[in-house]
Short mmCIF file of C-alpha atoms and ligand atoms in Angstrom, two decimals:
data_model
loop_
_atom_site.label_atom_id
_atom_site.label_comp_id
_atom_site.label_asym_id
_atom_site.label_seq_id
_atom_site.Cartn_x
_atom_site.Cartn_y
_atom_site.Cartn_z
CA MET A 1 37.91 -5.73 54.75
CA LYS A 2 37.19 -9.52 55.14
CA THR A 3 39.82 -12.17 54.86
CA THR A 4 39.14 -14.34 51.88
CA ARG A 5 40.46 -17.66 53.08
CA ARG A 6 40.98 -20.38 50.47
CA GLU A 7 42.53 -23.78 50.32
CA PHE A 8 46.15 -23.77 49.24
CA VAL A 9 46.10 -27.04 47.39
CA LYS A 10 45.80 -25.61 43.92
CA VAL A 11 47.59 -22.37 44.55
CA THR A 12 50.92 -22.85 42.85
CA ALA A 13 53.56 -20.47 41.85
CA ALA A 14 54.14 -22.29 38.58
CA GLY A 15 56.19 -20.16 36.33
CA ALA A 16 57.57 -18.10 39.20
CA LEU A 17 58.62 -21.01 41.34
CA GLY A 18 58.86 -23.78 38.80
CA ALA A 19 57.49 -26.94 40.37
CA THR A 20 57.30 -25.53 43.91
CA VAL A 21 53.83 -25.69 45.38
CA ILE A 22 52.79 -23.46 48.24
CA PRO A 23 52.11 -25.92 51.06
CA ALA A 24 48.73 -27.65 50.84
CA ARG A 25 48.57 -27.46 54.60
CA VAL A 26 50.30 -25.06 56.73
CA GLY A 27 54.05 -25.67 56.45
CA ALA A 28 53.54 -29.13 54.97
CA GLN A 29 56.07 -28.66 52.28
CA ALA A 30 58.48 -26.14 53.80
CA PRO A 31 61.73 -27.61 52.53
CA GLY A 32 63.27 -29.65 55.27
CA ALA A 33 60.56 -28.84 57.77
CA SER A 34 60.96 -30.40 61.15
CA GLY A 35 59.75 -28.39 64.13
CA GLY A 36 60.02 -24.67 64.80
CA ASP A 37 57.48 -22.06 63.60
CA VAL A 38 56.00 -23.02 60.26
CA TYR A 39 54.36 -20.75 57.80
CA ASP A 40 53.40 -20.60 54.19
CA VAL A 41 55.25 -17.48 53.68
CA ALA A 42 57.66 -15.63 55.94
CA VAL A 43 58.16 -11.96 55.09
CA VAL A 44 61.39 -10.52 56.55
CA GLY A 45 61.18 -6.77 57.06
CA ALA A 46 58.17 -4.73 58.12
CA GLY A 47 58.82 -1.60 56.20
CA VAL A 48 56.24 -0.39 53.79
CA PHE A 49 57.09 -3.08 51.20
CA GLY A 50 57.07 -6.00 53.63
CA ALA A 51 54.05 -4.83 55.55
CA TRP A 52 51.84 -4.55 52.48
CA THR A 53 53.09 -7.81 51.04
CA ALA A 54 52.38 -9.73 54.32
CA TYR A 55 48.93 -8.15 54.47
CA ARG A 56 48.03 -9.01 50.85
CA LEU A 57 49.33 -12.59 51.21
CA ARG A 58 47.18 -12.99 54.29
CA LEU A 59 44.10 -11.57 52.58
CA ALA A 60 44.72 -14.25 49.91
CA GLY A 61 44.42 -16.87 52.70
CA HIS A 62 47.98 -17.80 53.57
CA ARG A 63 49.62 -18.37 56.89
CA VAL A 64 52.08 -15.53 57.08
CA ALA A 65 54.78 -14.49 59.46
CA LEU A 66 56.19 -10.98 59.41
CA LEU A 67 59.50 -10.42 61.05
CA ASP A 68 61.35 -7.18 61.83
CA ALA A 69 64.53 -6.51 63.69
CA TYR A 70 63.67 -3.12 65.06
CA GLY A 71 59.78 -2.88 64.59
CA PRO A 72 57.50 -1.65 61.88
CA GLY A 73 58.36 1.83 60.65
CA ASN A 74 61.28 2.07 63.09
CA ALA A 75 63.59 5.16 63.13
CA ARG A 76 66.34 3.44 61.18
CA ALA A 77 64.01 2.14 58.41
CA SER A 78 63.58 3.96 55.12
CA SER A 79 59.90 4.00 55.92
CA GLY A 80 60.56 5.52 59.27
CA GLY A 81 59.99 9.21 58.48
CA GLN A 82 57.04 11.27 59.47
CA THR A 83 55.60 11.86 55.97
CA ARG A 84 56.09 10.73 52.39
CA VAL A 85 54.92 12.33 49.15
CA ILE A 86 52.40 10.59 46.94
CA ARG A 87 52.40 11.97 43.39
CA MET A 88 51.38 10.60 40.09
CA GLY A 89 53.89 12.37 37.87
CA TYR A 90 56.82 10.13 36.74
CA GLY A 91 57.83 11.47 33.34
CA ASP A 92 57.10 8.75 30.81
CA GLN A 93 57.56 5.87 33.26
CA GLU A 94 54.00 4.96 33.00
CA ILE A 95 54.17 1.92 35.25
CA TYR A 96 54.90 4.10 38.27
CA THR A 97 52.09 6.53 37.47
CA ARG A 98 49.76 3.55 37.33
CA TRP A 99 51.09 2.09 40.54
CA SER A 100 50.71 5.47 42.29
CA MET A 101 47.12 5.65 41.14
CA ARG A 102 46.38 2.16 42.45
CA SER A 103 48.29 2.75 45.66
CA LEU A 104 46.44 5.89 46.45
CA GLU A 105 43.19 3.93 46.20
CA LEU A 106 44.57 1.36 48.58
CA TRP A 107 46.03 3.82 51.03
CA LYS A 108 42.72 5.53 51.16
CA SER A 109 40.85 2.22 51.69
CA LEU A 110 42.87 1.69 54.85
CA VAL A 111 41.00 4.44 56.67
CA GLY A 112 37.68 2.83 57.52
CA PRO A 113 38.22 -0.66 58.99
CA ILE A 114 40.39 0.40 61.88
CA GLY A 115 38.70 3.68 62.44
CA ARG A 116 41.86 5.78 62.10
CA PRO A 117 41.99 9.28 60.75
CA SER A 118 43.21 9.30 57.12
CA LEU A 119 46.78 8.36 56.54
CA PHE A 120 46.56 10.36 53.35
CA GLN A 121 46.46 14.22 53.26
CA GLN A 122 45.14 15.64 49.94
CA ALA A 123 47.48 18.67 49.98
CA GLY A 124 47.94 18.73 46.17
CA VAL A 125 51.36 18.36 44.59
CA LEU A 126 53.03 21.19 42.72
CA TRP A 127 55.97 20.10 40.42
CA MET A 128 57.82 23.33 39.32
CA ALA A 129 59.81 23.47 36.15
CA HIS A 130 61.37 25.96 33.79
CA GLY A 131 61.87 26.10 30.01
CA GLU A 132 61.33 22.93 28.05
CA ASP A 133 62.14 20.63 30.96
CA PRO A 134 61.90 17.21 29.28
CA LEU A 135 60.86 15.20 32.42
CA THR A 136 58.03 17.58 33.31
CA THR A 137 56.88 17.73 29.72
CA LYS A 138 56.74 13.95 29.50
CA THR A 139 54.84 13.83 32.76
CA LEU A 140 52.25 16.16 31.36
CA ALA A 141 51.62 13.79 28.43
CA THR A 142 51.42 10.71 30.72
CA LEU A 143 48.98 12.34 33.18
CA GLN A 144 46.85 13.27 30.20
CA ARG A 145 46.96 9.87 28.73
CA LEU A 146 46.04 8.09 31.96
CA GLY A 147 43.33 10.52 32.97
CA VAL A 148 45.09 11.84 36.14
CA VAL A 149 43.49 15.10 37.28
CA HIS A 150 46.00 17.87 36.76
CA GLU A 151 46.62 21.44 35.69
CA ARG A 152 49.44 23.06 33.77
CA LEU A 153 50.01 26.45 35.42
CA ASP A 154 51.96 29.30 33.99
CA ARG A 155 53.98 31.71 36.08
CA ARG A 156 51.24 34.25 36.47
CA GLU A 157 48.79 31.76 37.77
CA LEU A 158 51.37 30.29 40.15
CA GLU A 159 52.07 33.71 41.62
CA ARG A 160 48.32 34.35 41.95
CA ARG A 161 47.65 31.11 43.80
CA TRP A 162 50.73 30.89 45.98
CA PRO A 163 52.01 34.49 46.67
CA GLN A 164 54.07 33.07 49.62
CA ILE A 165 56.38 31.30 47.10
CA ASP A 166 59.01 33.13 45.09
CA PHE A 167 59.17 30.90 42.05
CA GLY A 168 62.64 32.13 41.04
CA PRO A 169 63.56 30.78 37.54
CA ASN A 170 60.57 28.40 37.41
CA THR A 171 58.23 29.41 34.68
CA TRP A 172 55.52 26.73 34.92
CA ALA A 173 54.36 23.84 36.95
CA ILE A 174 52.07 20.84 36.98
CA TYR A 175 49.62 20.73 39.82
CA GLU A 176 48.04 17.44 40.90
CA PRO A 177 45.14 18.53 43.15
CA GLU A 178 44.25 14.97 44.24
CA SER A 179 47.79 13.96 45.30
CA GLY A 180 49.46 14.86 48.54
CA PHE A 181 51.23 13.04 51.29
CA LEU A 182 51.09 9.97 53.49
CA VAL A 183 51.69 9.75 57.20
CA ALA A 184 54.65 7.45 56.83
CA PHE A 185 55.76 5.50 59.91
CA HIS A 186 52.23 5.62 61.45
CA GLY A 187 51.02 4.35 58.11
CA VAL A 188 53.31 1.34 58.15
CA GLN A 189 52.29 0.57 61.70
CA ALA A 190 48.65 0.77 60.70
CA VAL A 191 49.23 -1.73 57.88
CA VAL A 192 50.93 -4.13 60.22
CA GLN A 193 48.07 -3.68 62.73
CA MET A 194 45.58 -4.44 59.98
CA ALA A 195 47.63 -7.49 58.91
CA GLU A 196 47.77 -8.79 62.50
CA ALA A 197 44.03 -8.30 62.86
CA GLU A 198 43.64 -10.55 59.77
CA GLY A 199 45.93 -13.22 61.27
CA VAL A 200 49.50 -12.30 60.20
CA GLU A 201 51.85 -13.27 62.97
CA TYR A 202 54.27 -10.42 63.68
CA LEU A 203 57.57 -11.40 65.27
CA GLN A 204 60.12 -8.87 66.44
CA GLU A 205 63.23 -10.82 65.45
CA ALA A 206 66.46 -10.06 63.65
CA VAL A 207 66.94 -12.58 60.88
CA LEU A 208 70.48 -13.85 60.27
CA PRO A 209 71.76 -13.92 56.62
CA PRO A 210 70.61 -17.16 55.04
CA GLU A 211 73.37 -19.75 54.50
CA GLY A 212 73.69 -22.54 52.06
CA ARG A 213 72.27 -22.97 48.59
CA GLY A 214 69.09 -24.18 46.95
CA PRO A 215 65.56 -23.84 48.25
CA LEU A 216 65.44 -22.22 51.66
CA GLY A 217 63.78 -24.17 54.42
CA SER A 218 64.16 -21.87 57.40
CA VAL A 219 65.72 -18.71 58.69
CA SER A 220 67.31 -18.34 62.11
CA THR A 221 67.12 -15.22 64.20
CA ARG A 222 69.63 -13.62 66.54
CA SER A 223 67.57 -14.82 69.50
CA GLY A 224 67.82 -18.42 68.28
CA ARG A 225 64.37 -18.81 66.90
CA VAL A 226 63.94 -20.87 63.75
CA VAL A 227 61.17 -19.87 61.39
CA ARG A 228 60.23 -22.30 58.60
CA ALA A 229 58.23 -21.46 55.58
CA GLY A 230 57.46 -22.55 51.99
CA ILE A 231 58.38 -19.20 50.63
CA PHE A 232 60.52 -16.27 52.00
CA VAL A 233 60.20 -12.65 51.01
CA PHE A 234 63.14 -10.47 52.02
CA ALA A 235 61.88 -6.87 52.03
CA CYS A 236 64.75 -5.47 54.01
CA GLY A 237 65.20 -2.12 52.24
CA PRO A 238 68.73 -0.80 52.84
CA TRP A 239 69.73 -3.97 54.75
CA LEU A 240 69.37 -6.20 51.67
CA PRO A 241 73.11 -5.91 50.93
CA LYS A 242 73.88 -7.10 54.48
CA LEU A 243 71.60 -10.15 54.08
CA PHE A 244 72.79 -11.03 50.59
CA PRO A 245 76.30 -9.48 50.37
CA ASP A 246 77.49 -11.47 47.38
CA LEU A 247 74.35 -10.85 45.32
CA LEU A 248 73.38 -7.30 46.38
CA GLY A 249 76.48 -5.85 48.07
CA GLU A 250 77.20 -3.84 44.93
CA ARG A 251 73.71 -3.52 43.58
CA ILE A 252 71.80 -1.63 46.31
CA PHE A 253 73.40 1.66 47.35
CA PRO A 254 72.12 3.11 50.67
CA THR A 255 72.77 6.82 50.83
CA ARG A 256 72.44 9.29 53.70
CA GLN A 257 69.55 11.75 53.27
CA GLU A 258 68.81 14.70 55.50
CA VAL A 259 65.36 16.16 56.20
CA PHE A 260 64.70 19.56 57.84
CA TYR A 261 61.62 21.01 59.57
CA PHE A 262 61.26 24.80 59.89
CA GLY A 263 58.77 26.33 62.27
CA PRO A 264 56.53 29.17 60.78
CA SER A 265 55.65 32.03 63.17
CA PRO A 266 52.56 31.55 65.23
CA GLY A 267 49.45 32.58 63.41
CA ASP A 268 51.21 32.39 59.99
CA ASP A 269 49.00 29.91 58.04
CA ARG A 270 50.72 30.37 54.72
CA PHE A 271 52.95 27.31 55.12
CA ARG A 272 50.43 24.77 56.30
CA LEU A 273 47.39 23.10 54.85
CA PRO A 274 45.34 24.19 52.95
CA ALA A 275 47.39 27.22 51.91
CA MET A 276 50.56 25.23 51.04
CA PRO A 277 50.75 22.16 48.75
CA VAL A 278 53.51 19.56 48.52
CA TRP A 279 56.07 21.10 46.23
CA VAL A 280 59.01 19.84 44.15
CA ASP A 281 61.67 22.18 42.72
CA PHE A 282 63.09 19.67 40.27
CA ALA A 283 65.94 21.77 38.94
CA GLU A 284 67.20 22.39 42.49
CA GLU A 285 66.72 18.76 43.41
CA ILE A 286 64.71 19.63 46.48
CA TYR A 287 61.18 19.19 47.67
CA GLY A 288 59.00 19.86 50.72
CA LEU A 289 55.68 19.49 52.47
CA PRO A 290 53.40 21.79 54.40
CA ASP A 291 53.73 22.16 58.14
CA PHE A 292 51.58 19.29 59.35
CA LYS A 293 50.28 18.97 62.87
CA GLY A 294 52.79 21.63 64.07
CA ARG A 295 55.78 19.48 63.21
CA GLY A 296 57.24 22.16 60.86
CA PHE A 297 57.56 22.92 57.15
CA LYS A 298 59.49 20.00 55.72
CA VAL A 299 62.36 20.62 53.23
CA ALA A 300 64.49 17.74 51.93
CA PRO A 301 67.26 17.72 49.32
CA ASP A 302 66.66 14.80 46.86
CA ARG A 303 70.27 14.64 45.66
CA HIS A 304 71.85 11.38 46.74
CA GLY A 305 74.11 11.76 49.81
CA PRO A 306 77.17 9.71 50.84
CA ALA A 307 77.10 5.95 51.56
CA PHE A 308 75.38 5.08 54.83
CA ASP A 309 75.07 2.22 57.24
CA PRO A 310 71.37 1.84 58.44
CA ASP A 311 72.34 0.10 61.68
CA THR A 312 75.21 2.30 62.93
CA GLY A 313 75.08 5.60 60.84
CA THR A 314 74.87 8.79 62.89
CA ARG A 315 71.53 10.47 62.42
CA THR A 316 72.39 14.06 63.05
CA ILE A 317 72.25 16.66 60.29
CA THR A 318 75.37 18.30 58.88
CA PRO A 319 75.97 22.11 59.04
CA ASP A 320 76.85 22.22 55.33
CA THR A 321 73.52 20.81 54.18
CA LEU A 322 71.53 22.90 56.68
CA ALA A 323 73.24 26.05 55.29
CA ARG A 324 72.34 25.01 51.73
CA VAL A 325 68.78 24.32 52.69
CA ARG A 326 68.44 27.56 54.61
CA ASP A 327 69.75 29.43 51.57
CA PHE A 328 67.14 27.72 49.36
CA VAL A 329 64.33 28.40 51.84
CA ALA A 330 65.24 32.08 52.11
CA ARG A 331 65.12 32.40 48.27
CA ARG A 332 61.97 30.32 47.60
CA PHE A 333 59.96 30.90 50.74
CA PRO A 334 61.01 34.38 51.96
CA GLY A 335 58.47 34.27 54.82
CA LEU A 336 60.46 31.47 56.37
CA LYS A 337 63.82 33.11 56.01
CA ASP A 338 64.39 33.36 59.75
CA ALA A 339 62.28 30.37 60.78
CA PRO A 340 63.86 28.21 63.40
CA LEU A 341 64.80 24.61 62.70
CA VAL A 342 62.24 22.66 64.84
CA GLY A 343 63.20 19.17 63.81
CA SER A 344 65.30 16.99 61.49
CA GLU A 345 65.57 13.39 60.39
CA VAL A 346 68.41 11.47 58.75
CA CYS A 347 67.13 8.64 56.69
CA GLN A 348 68.60 6.61 53.89
CA TYR A 349 67.56 5.93 50.37
CA GLU A 350 68.19 2.37 49.17
CA ASN A 351 69.04 3.02 45.58
CA THR A 352 69.31 0.65 42.73
CA SER A 353 71.57 1.68 39.83
CA ASN A 354 68.79 3.57 38.01
CA GLY A 355 65.97 3.92 40.59
CA ASP A 356 63.88 0.98 39.41
CA PHE A 357 62.67 -1.33 42.14
CA LEU A 358 64.11 -4.79 42.73
CA ILE A 359 61.38 -7.47 42.70
CA ASP A 360 62.70 -10.80 41.71
CA ARG A 361 63.48 -14.31 42.91
CA HIS A 362 66.91 -15.17 44.23
CA PRO A 363 68.69 -16.68 41.19
CA GLU A 364 69.84 -19.77 43.26
CA ARG A 365 66.94 -20.12 45.62
CA ASP A 366 63.69 -20.18 43.82
CA ASN A 367 61.55 -19.91 46.98
CA VAL A 368 63.16 -16.74 47.99
CA TRP A 369 62.00 -13.31 46.82
CA LEU A 370 64.01 -10.11 46.98
CA VAL A 371 61.91 -6.97 47.26
CA GLY A 372 63.41 -3.51 47.67
CA GLY A 373 65.34 -0.82 45.91
CA GLY A 374 62.67 1.84 46.69
CA SER A 375 65.30 4.41 45.67
CA GLY A 376 63.88 7.39 47.43
CA HIS A 377 60.42 7.05 45.81
CA GLY A 378 59.17 3.70 47.04
CA PHE A 379 56.98 4.58 49.90
CA LYS A 380 53.88 5.57 48.02
CA HIS A 381 53.99 2.32 46.04
CA GLY A 382 53.84 0.04 49.04
CA PRO A 383 50.28 -1.10 48.32
CA ALA A 384 50.95 -1.80 44.67
CA VAL A 385 54.25 -3.60 45.49
CA GLY A 386 52.38 -5.82 47.97
CA GLU A 387 49.81 -6.59 45.37
CA TYR A 388 52.37 -7.32 42.65
CA VAL A 389 54.53 -9.54 44.88
CA THR A 390 51.56 -11.48 46.06
CA ALA A 391 50.32 -12.06 42.48
CA ARG A 392 53.77 -13.24 41.31
CA ILE A 393 54.05 -15.63 44.24
CA LEU A 394 50.51 -17.04 43.87
CA GLU A 395 49.90 -16.78 40.11
CA GLY A 396 53.44 -16.85 38.73
CA GLY A 397 54.38 -15.09 35.53
CA ASN A 398 57.54 -13.23 34.84
CA VAL A 399 58.45 -10.10 36.68
CA GLU A 400 58.73 -6.94 34.68
CA THR A 401 62.16 -6.66 33.15
CA ARG A 402 62.81 -3.33 34.93
CA PHE A 403 62.33 -4.97 38.30
CA SER A 404 64.62 -7.94 37.59
CA LEU A 405 67.92 -8.52 39.31
CA ASP A 406 69.61 -8.83 35.88
CA THR A 407 68.89 -5.09 35.21
CA LYS A 408 70.50 -4.02 38.41
CA GLN A 409 73.94 -2.57 37.53
CA LYS A 410 76.92 -1.91 39.80
CA VAL A 411 77.30 1.70 38.77
CA GLN A 412 74.64 4.25 39.64
CA LYS A 413 72.95 6.16 36.80
CA ARG A 414 69.63 7.62 38.05
CA ALA A 415 66.86 7.49 35.58
CA VAL A 416 63.67 7.29 37.72
CA TYR A 417 62.67 10.39 39.69
C1 LIG B 501 64.36 10.94 53.54
C2 LIG B 501 63.51 10.16 52.64
C3 LIG B 501 62.48 10.69 51.99
C4 LIG B 501 61.68 9.94 51.19
N1 LIG B 501 60.63 10.47 50.52
C5 LIG B 501 59.83 9.66 49.85
C6 LIG B 501 58.58 10.23 49.33
O1 LIG B 501 58.30 11.40 49.51
N2 LIG B 501 57.72 9.41 48.67
C7 LIG B 501 57.95 8.15 48.49
O2 LIG B 501 57.15 7.42 47.82
N3 LIG B 501 59.15 7.56 48.99
C8 LIG B 501 59.98 8.31 49.69
N4 LIG B 501 61.10 7.73 50.19
C9 LIG B 501 61.45 6.31 49.90
C10 LIG B 501 60.71 5.36 50.74
O3 LIG B 501 60.55 5.80 52.04
C11 LIG B 501 61.40 4.04 50.73
O4 LIG B 501 61.60 3.63 49.36
C12 LIG B 501 60.56 2.93 51.46
O5 LIG B 501 60.17 3.34 52.63
C13 LIG B 501 61.36 1.62 51.56
O6 LIG B 501 60.59 0.75 52.20
P1 LIG B 501 61.13 -0.75 52.41
O7 LIG B 501 60.09 -1.54 53.09
O8 LIG B 501 61.75 -1.31 51.18
O9 LIG B 501 62.37 -0.57 53.43
P2 LIG B 501 62.48 -0.19 55.00
O10 LIG B 501 61.33 0.79 55.33
O11 LIG B 501 63.79 0.23 55.34
O12 LIG B 501 62.03 -1.54 55.71
C14 LIG B 501 63.01 -2.57 55.89
C15 LIG B 501 62.72 -3.26 57.21
O13 LIG B 501 63.52 -4.47 57.24
C16 LIG B 501 63.92 -4.67 58.58
N5 LIG B 501 65.10 -5.48 58.56
C17 LIG B 501 66.30 -5.27 58.00
N6 LIG B 501 67.14 -6.30 58.26
C18 LIG B 501 66.40 -7.20 58.90
C19 LIG B 501 66.74 -8.47 59.45
N7 LIG B 501 67.91 -8.99 59.30
N8 LIG B 501 65.80 -9.21 60.18
C20 LIG B 501 64.56 -8.62 60.35
N9 LIG B 501 64.19 -7.39 59.85
C21 LIG B 501 65.14 -6.72 59.16
C22 LIG B 501 64.22 -3.24 59.09
O14 LIG B 501 64.11 -3.12 60.46
C23 LIG B 501 63.15 -2.38 58.37
O15 LIG B 501 62.02 -2.21 59.20
C24 LIG B 501 61.98 8.49 51.03
C25 LIG B 501 63.01 7.96 51.73
C26 LIG B 501 63.73 8.74 52.56
C27 LIG B 501 64.97 8.16 53.27
#
C-alpha cells in the first residue's frame, strides 16, 4: 500500500471542527505551539481503534503520532486477547453489518504488504437460536438484504454437519461461511507496524489527563514529554473514564470478562479448524472459537461481569465462572467434558449504555475526538472505525447520532449484540 501524501493547506475539518484548519505545515497551527514534538494529529491509545485511525490518517498524508502507555495490543488492553470474532450478523443494526463487511476487506488487505500470514481465519460463524428468536430472525433479513453469504440451517442439518455439538434446545442457526476470527493482539501490532512503516511515529508514553478548557494545544506524558498537535484523538478504550472523568466517568462502563481455553485430546480434530466453526449460543450468552495453533478451544461468556479497573484489576479467573463454563461445555460439546483448562484471559469490555460506539468531539474542545465504547464487539470494526474517524476529521460532517456523546446514557441497557 502506498502513502498518498498531499498538502494539508486545503484539508479542513469544516463542519466537524468549525473554523479549525489542520495545520498547513506540520504543527504550524497547533494551538499554543512552542517547542516539543509537533504533529498534525496525535492519537492516544494504540488499541485496535487508535492503531487503525493513526494508520488511515497517515495514509491520507498527515504527520501522526501514536502514543500508548503499555504498548500496542498489551495484555491490559481490550484488544489484548489472542483472537476476536468477526461476524456480519447484527440483527437489524445494519450499520454494524456494513462496517463488518468493510472491515473484513481491510483486515484481509493487511496480509500482503508486510508478508505476514493472514490475520484472518475463515472458520465460518455459526449463530445458534431457537424458536422465533427476534434478533436472529432480524439478522437473517439484514444478511439477505445486504448480500452477505449465509445459510439458514435447521436442526437436522446442524446435527449432520457438526455431530460433535449437542445443540440442546437450539432448533436452527445462521451460518456465515465467509466470516471467522481475527488474530487479535498480533493484528493490532501488525497495524502499528504498518503505520510506522508509512511514517507514523509511535511513542510509548502514558498521557496525563488533559487539563484546562478550550482547544487542546498539547498533552503531557508521565515521563515529562510534551506532544503538540493540531488535533487529538483519544482512543483509550476502558481508560477513557480515567482521562475524562467528568465527561465519561459515568458513561463508559468497563466490565470484567473471563475467557477459557480447553485442550482437546491429542489427535482429536473435532474442535479445531476446519471441523469446528466459531459459534455463538445466543440464548446462553456464550460463544467460542476452535482450537487455534494448539492454544485450546476458546469459550467465553458474553454476559457483562462486574466493574473492573484496567490498570490494577486482577487477571485470574474465578472458580464460579469456570464451573459455569465447564457445565456448559459438558452439555454442548460432550467430547470436551473432561478437557483440561490450558489457558485463560481476563479482559474488560468498555461498554457504553447500549453498546453503540462513542465517536464524537469533546463538547468543550473541538480539536479533541473521543473514540471508544467498543462494548465487547468493537475489535472487528477497527478498520471501519479508523476510516470513519479519519473522514470526519478531514472532511467534516456530523457523526451518526448513535455514535454521539449525547446518546450515551448513565444507565446500562444493552441493545447491540
Ligand atoms: C474478552 C473479550 C472478548 C471480546 N471479543 C470480541 C470479539 O469476538 N469480536 C469483536 O469484534 N470484539 C470483541 N471484543 C471487544 C474488542 O476487543 C474491543 O471493543 C476493542 O478491542 C477495543 O479497542 P480499543 O482500541 O477501543 O481499546 P483498547 O484495546 O483497550 O486500547 C486502548 C489503548 O489505550 C492505551 N491507553 C490508555 N490510557 C492511556 C494513556 N493515558 N496514555 C497512553 N495510552 C493509553 C492502552 O494502553 C490501550 O492500549 C472483546 C473484548 C473482550 C475484553
